[in-house]
Tab-separated table of C-alpha atoms in Angstrom:
chain	number	residue	atom	x	y	z
A	128	MET	CA	0.000	0.000	0.000
A	129	SER	CA	1.365	3.419	-0.947
A	130	LEU	CA	2.190	5.520	2.092
A	131	ASN	CA	1.470	8.718	0.173
A	132	ASP	CA	-1.768	8.040	-1.667
A	133	PHE	CA	-5.037	7.264	0.102
A	134	HIS	CA	-7.347	8.976	-2.400
A	135	GLU	CA	-9.382	5.800	-2.885
A	136	HIS	CA	-10.062	5.429	0.829
A	137	THR	CA	-12.794	6.601	3.161
A	138	VAL	CA	-11.367	5.904	6.600
A	139	LEU	CA	-13.541	5.584	9.696
A	140	ILE	CA	-11.625	6.750	12.792
A	141	THR	CA	-13.035	6.433	16.307
A	142	GLY	CA	-11.786	8.659	19.082
A	143	ALA	CA	-10.946	11.226	16.412
A	144	SER	CA	-11.451	14.439	18.382
A	145	SER	CA	-7.979	14.507	19.975
A	146	GLY	CA	-4.697	12.683	20.506
A	147	ILE	CA	-3.791	9.750	18.288
A	148	GLY	CA	-7.165	9.799	16.521
A	149	ALA	CA	-6.813	13.441	15.470
A	150	SER	CA	-3.227	12.777	14.332
A	151	PHE	CA	-4.444	9.856	12.198
A	152	ALA	CA	-7.057	12.167	10.666
A	153	LEU	CA	-4.480	14.820	9.795
A	154	ALA	CA	-1.938	12.359	8.382
A	155	LEU	CA	-4.511	10.592	6.216
A	156	ALA	CA	-6.120	13.830	5.022
A	157	LYS	CA	-2.694	15.012	3.870
A	158	ARG	CA	-2.516	11.841	1.775
A	159	GLY	CA	-5.925	12.365	0.176
A	160	ALA	CA	-8.198	10.129	2.244
A	161	ASN	CA	-11.793	11.043	2.919
A	162	LEU	CA	-12.693	10.579	6.557
A	163	ILE	CA	-15.523	9.637	8.888
A	164	LEU	CA	-14.600	11.099	12.273
A	165	VAL	CA	-16.297	9.717	15.370
A	166	ALA	CA	-16.206	10.826	19.011
A	167	ARG	CA	-18.534	12.195	21.663
A	168	ARG	CA	-17.608	15.867	21.206
A	169	LEU	CA	-19.329	17.083	18.054
A	170	ASP	CA	-17.921	20.620	18.285
A	171	ARG	CA	-14.344	19.348	18.132
A	172	LEU	CA	-15.150	16.985	15.292
A	173	GLN	CA	-16.824	19.729	13.292
A	174	GLN	CA	-13.862	22.047	13.754
A	175	LEU	CA	-11.368	19.345	12.768
A	176	SER	CA	-13.466	18.313	9.759
A	177	ALA	CA	-13.686	21.901	8.511
A	178	GLU	CA	-9.955	22.466	8.950
A	179	LEU	CA	-9.029	19.288	7.079
A	180	HIS	CA	-11.450	20.013	4.241
A	181	GLU	CA	-10.129	23.547	3.825
A	182	ALA	CA	-6.480	22.526	3.992
A	183	TYR	CA	-6.554	19.367	1.865
A	184	GLY	CA	-9.824	19.392	-0.082
A	185	ILE	CA	-10.979	16.069	1.349
A	186	ASN	CA	-14.432	15.236	2.681
A	187	ALA	CA	-14.476	14.737	6.435
A	188	THR	CA	-17.808	13.775	8.001
A	189	PRO	CA	-18.185	14.290	11.771
A	190	ILE	CA	-20.465	11.900	13.653
A	191	ALA	CA	-21.079	12.329	17.370
A	192	GLN	CA	-21.412	8.939	19.050
A	193	ASP	CA	-20.943	7.782	22.621
A	194	LEU	CA	-19.025	4.550	22.085
A	195	ALA	CA	-19.800	3.464	25.656
A	196	SER	CA	-23.392	2.812	24.648
A	197	PRO	CA	-24.191	-0.911	24.259
A	198	THR	CA	-25.742	-0.097	20.871
A	199	ALA	CA	-22.917	2.238	19.750
A	200	ALA	CA	-21.693	0.126	16.854
A	201	ALA	CA	-25.155	-0.465	15.401
A	202	ASP	CA	-26.062	3.201	15.875
A	203	LEU	CA	-22.861	4.286	14.139
A	204	VAL	CA	-23.418	1.941	11.201
A	205	ARG	CA	-26.921	3.374	10.775
A	206	SER	CA	-25.582	6.944	10.860
A	207	ILE	CA	-22.943	6.159	8.230
A	208	THR	CA	-25.485	4.443	5.982
A	209	ALA	CA	-27.959	7.317	6.385
A	210	ALA	CA	-25.238	9.754	5.320
A	211	GLY	CA	-24.716	7.749	2.129
A	212	LEU	CA	-21.141	6.875	3.063
A	213	THR	CA	-19.134	3.687	2.681
A	214	ALA	CA	-16.128	3.147	4.924
A	215	THR	CA	-13.302	1.377	3.105
A	216	SER	CA	-10.939	1.240	6.097
A	217	LEU	CA	-11.306	1.357	9.888
A	218	ILE	CA	-9.148	2.572	12.746
A	219	ASN	CA	-10.523	1.490	16.133
A	220	ASN	CA	-8.677	4.078	18.193
A	221	ALA	CA	-11.137	5.143	20.898
A	222	GLY	CA	-10.402	3.914	24.399
A	223	PHE	CA	-10.011	4.965	27.995
A	224	ALA	CA	-8.737	3.613	31.300
A	225	THR	CA	-9.655	3.755	34.944
A	226	PHE	CA	-7.047	3.838	37.708
A	227	GLY	CA	-7.215	2.427	41.218
A	228	SER	CA	-7.717	-0.741	43.174
A	229	PHE	CA	-10.205	-2.944	41.340
A	230	THR	CA	-12.310	-3.430	44.491
A	231	THR	CA	-12.931	0.315	44.769
A	232	GLU	CA	-13.854	0.922	41.127
A	233	ASP	CA	-17.393	1.791	40.036
A	234	PRO	CA	-18.788	-1.317	38.267
A	235	ASP	CA	-20.820	0.823	35.869
A	236	ARG	CA	-17.700	2.757	34.854
A	237	LEU	CA	-15.832	-0.512	34.312
A	238	THR	CA	-18.672	-1.708	32.087
A	239	GLN	CA	-18.347	1.479	30.029
A	240	GLU	CA	-14.594	0.914	29.824
A	241	LEU	CA	-15.049	-2.608	28.517
A	242	THR	CA	-17.670	-1.437	26.035
A	243	VAL	CA	-15.434	1.284	24.571
A	244	ASP	CA	-12.206	-0.729	24.686
A	245	VAL	CA	-13.491	-4.178	23.664
A	246	LEU	CA	-17.147	-4.574	22.729
A	247	THR	CA	-17.513	-1.645	20.338
A	248	PRO	CA	-14.246	-2.349	18.442
A	249	VAL	CA	-15.267	-5.987	18.017
A	250	ARG	CA	-18.726	-5.064	16.769
A	251	LEU	CA	-17.385	-2.394	14.407
A	252	THR	CA	-14.861	-4.867	13.069
A	253	SER	CA	-17.658	-7.385	12.558
A	254	ALA	CA	-19.723	-4.762	10.761
A	255	PHE	CA	-17.044	-3.516	8.356
A	256	LEU	CA	-14.383	-6.181	7.852
A	257	PRO	CA	-16.535	-8.442	5.638
A	258	GLY	CA	-17.041	-5.530	3.241
A	259	PHE	CA	-13.307	-4.839	3.113
A	260	ILE	CA	-12.667	-8.495	2.312
A	261	ALA	CA	-15.353	-8.514	-0.375
A	262	ALA	CA	-13.696	-5.477	-1.971
A	263	GLY	CA	-10.251	-7.037	-1.607
A	264	SER	CA	-8.772	-3.829	-0.239
A	265	GLY	CA	-8.577	-1.501	2.737
A	266	PHE	CA	-7.111	-1.783	6.194
A	267	LEU	CA	-8.076	-2.365	9.803
A	268	ILE	CA	-5.929	-0.908	12.574
A	269	ASN	CA	-6.914	-1.701	16.153
A	270	VAL	CA	-5.123	0.395	18.764
A	271	ALA	CA	-3.869	-1.774	21.614
A	272	SER	CA	-1.220	-0.638	24.116
A	273	MET	CA	2.029	-1.581	25.799
A	274	ALA	CA	-0.305	-2.490	28.663
A	275	ALA	CA	-1.275	-5.535	26.580
A	276	TYR	CA	2.131	-7.095	27.207
A	277	THR	CA	2.200	-7.108	31.000
A	278	PRO	CA	-0.087	-7.280	34.030
A	279	THR	CA	-1.302	-3.782	34.902
A	280	PRO	CA	-2.179	-3.460	38.590
A	281	ARG	CA	-4.419	-0.455	39.310
A	282	MET	CA	-5.523	-0.608	35.654
A	283	ALA	CA	-6.500	-4.272	35.645
A	284	VAL	CA	-9.484	-3.919	33.324
A	285	TYR	CA	-7.668	-1.646	30.859
A	286	GLY	CA	-4.652	-3.942	30.589
A	287	ALA	CA	-6.865	-6.981	30.114
A	288	ALA	CA	-8.915	-5.149	27.484
A	289	LYS	CA	-5.807	-4.209	25.507
A	290	ALA	CA	-4.444	-7.758	25.783
A	291	PHE	CA	-7.743	-8.890	24.261
A	292	ILE	CA	-7.436	-6.364	21.421
A	293	LEU	CA	-3.867	-7.467	20.686
A	294	SER	CA	-4.749	-11.168	20.585
A	295	PHE	CA	-7.992	-10.552	18.682
A	296	THR	CA	-6.281	-8.467	16.014
A	297	GLU	CA	-3.318	-10.780	15.542
A	298	SER	CA	-5.790	-13.621	15.030
A	299	LEU	CA	-7.657	-11.583	12.425
A	300	TRP	CA	-4.351	-10.872	10.688
A	301	ALA	CA	-3.913	-14.617	10.170
A	302	GLU	CA	-7.521	-15.104	9.086
A	303	THR	CA	-7.392	-12.315	6.502
A	304	ARG	CA	-4.054	-13.071	4.848
A	305	GLY	CA	-4.415	-13.196	1.079
A	306	THR	CA	-7.647	-11.194	1.066
A	307	GLY	CA	-6.061	-7.878	0.091
A	308	VAL	CA	-6.969	-6.341	3.463
A	309	THR	CA	-4.191	-5.216	5.820
A	310	VAL	CA	-4.896	-5.923	9.502
A	311	PHE	CA	-2.684	-5.142	12.477
A	312	ALA	CA	-2.642	-3.946	16.060
A	313	LEU	CA	-0.830	-0.751	17.025
A	314	SER	CA	0.618	-0.638	20.545
A	315	PRO	CA	1.661	2.784	21.805
A	316	GLY	CA	3.298	3.317	25.161
A	317	ALA	CA	2.931	6.533	27.144
A	318	THR	CA	1.699	9.180	24.704
A	319	SER	CA	1.089	12.916	25.070
A	320	SER	CA	-2.693	12.921	24.791
A	321	GLU	CA	-5.756	13.298	27.011
A	322	PHE	CA	-5.281	9.753	28.356
A	323	ASN	CA	-4.081	10.773	31.834
A	324	ALA	CA	-6.630	13.575	32.040
A	325	VAL	CA	-9.448	11.104	31.439
A	326	VAL	CA	-7.948	8.614	33.886
A	327	GLY	CA	-7.566	11.383	36.425
A	328	THR	CA	-3.913	10.891	37.370
A	329	ASP	CA	-0.408	10.915	35.888
A	330	ASP	CA	0.249	7.739	37.897
A	331	ALA	CA	-1.376	5.859	35.005
A	332	THR	CA	1.794	6.270	32.927
A	333	ALA	CA	4.167	5.947	35.902
A	334	GLY	CA	6.300	8.897	34.847
A	335	ALA	CA	7.320	7.290	31.540
A	336	LYS	CA	8.798	9.448	28.792
A	337	MET	CA	6.030	10.531	26.462
A	338	ARG	CA	5.871	9.956	22.725
A	339	SER	CA	3.793	12.319	20.592
A	340	PRO	CA	0.606	11.237	18.799
A	341	ASP	CA	2.268	12.149	15.493
A	342	GLN	CA	5.132	9.741	16.246
A	343	VAL	CA	2.664	6.962	17.020
A	344	VAL	CA	0.784	7.569	13.769
A	345	ALA	CA	4.028	7.687	11.781
A	346	THR	CA	4.884	4.248	13.170
A	347	ALA	CA	1.477	2.903	12.142
A	348	LEU	CA	1.564	4.322	8.608
A	349	SER	CA	5.116	3.112	8.062
A	350	HIS	CA	4.002	-0.386	9.079
A	351	LEU	CA	0.945	-0.108	6.815
A	352	ALA	CA	3.188	0.727	3.864
A	353	LYS	CA	5.311	-2.406	4.246
A	354	ARG	CA	5.168	-5.060	1.568
A	355	ASN	CA	4.121	-7.720	4.066
A	356	PRO	CA	3.222	-6.066	7.393
A	357	GLY	CA	3.080	-8.265	10.462
A	358	PRO	CA	0.136	-8.674	12.833
A	359	SER	CA	1.240	-5.958	15.245
A	360	VAL	CA	3.601	-3.033	15.649
A	361	ILE	CA	4.892	-1.317	18.781
A	362	ASP	CA	5.623	2.395	18.815
A	363	GLY	CA	8.952	3.623	20.189
A	364	GLY	CA	12.372	1.997	20.153
A	365	THR	CA	12.520	1.385	23.894
A	366	ASN	CA	9.055	-0.154	23.869
A	367	ARG	CA	9.970	-2.437	20.958
A	368	ILE	CA	12.954	-3.709	22.938
A	369	THR	CA	11.051	-4.047	26.199
A	370	ALA	CA	7.994	-5.984	25.017
A	371	PRO	CA	9.823	-9.163	23.857
A	372	LEU	CA	11.975	-9.160	26.994
A	373	LEU	CA	8.867	-9.254	29.187
A	374	ALA	CA	8.184	-12.772	27.908
A	375	PHE	CA	11.313	-13.993	29.708
A	376	ILE	CA	10.378	-12.492	33.093
A	377	PRO	CA	8.139	-14.541	35.419
A	378	ARG	CA	4.604	-13.173	35.522
A	379	ARG	CA	4.854	-12.948	39.301
A	380	SER	CA	7.792	-10.594	38.912
A	381	THR	CA	6.226	-8.403	36.224
A	382	ALA	CA	3.007	-8.038	38.214
A	383	THR	CA	5.000	-7.047	41.297
A	384	ILE	CA	7.168	-4.588	39.377
A	385	MET	CA	4.193	-2.945	37.699
A	386	HIS	CA	2.394	-2.682	41.021
A	387	ARG	CA	5.331	-0.748	42.428
A	388	MET	CA	5.717	1.444	39.348
A	389	THR	CA	2.100	2.624	39.444
A	390	ASP	CA	2.050	3.189	43.214
A	391	PRO	CA	1.067	6.841	43.819
A	392	ALA	CA	3.062	6.830	47.068
A	393	ARG	CA	6.216	5.896	45.159
A	394	ARG	CA	5.781	8.770	42.730
A	395	ALA	CA	4.994	11.209	45.544
A	396	THR	CA	8.176	10.172	47.354
A	397	SER	CA	10.203	10.506	44.173
A	398	SER	CA	8.812	13.991	43.477
A	399	ALA	CA	9.475	15.115	47.046
A	400	SER	CA	13.102	14.005	46.803
A	401	HIS	CA	13.599	16.424	43.910
């Protein structure tokens, strides 16, 4: 797939109002793709759509949709059909995390988290992937996380959700080989976005050095342009080194290490010492 020409594509991007989703929208608009931009905040989507249309002459359609709704995927498909649009590629980017001891978390909020991070991506994939395969073209990018590669105490549901997305997508990669559709999971690490603001604490990224959304998207598009892209790609050199090494560390040890790294008391002590 040409990295510089997406004129034949209409790409559906969830979580498009900020962060990685907005960076995907900009990068693809520059390369000629038409876009369907989805998030809860219609005002942001409308502004982004107008800016991309003016700058690059592409059509960008904003659709406000709460992806935490149990019927989000079906509602979104209906909205796209009603607008007379056909998505030829899909980026399941929307997601959020909660932070804290599992026993103190709000069960309803956890249900919303699982819906946004797992259920809606699966249902959107089910809705659109058969059409991509029938056309023999297009791509599916599911955004996972470095959290998929290790236990994530204090973000137990988020880490498990991203591990699901990673495994799910890598399985789809194998199932769709030879169809003309490119499928892979993208795993960013700590990224400068609204992630921590939504979580409510910087402890969620344990003080890790941040990558920019544009760097994450550049990694994804470079992987997409490969002659034979693999089932997943990790953003950031340090992350790419770290993830395989985790397989050689006992799970007991990684769970213990991650529990210490995300301990708010540890970070408070570290900040006080400076």
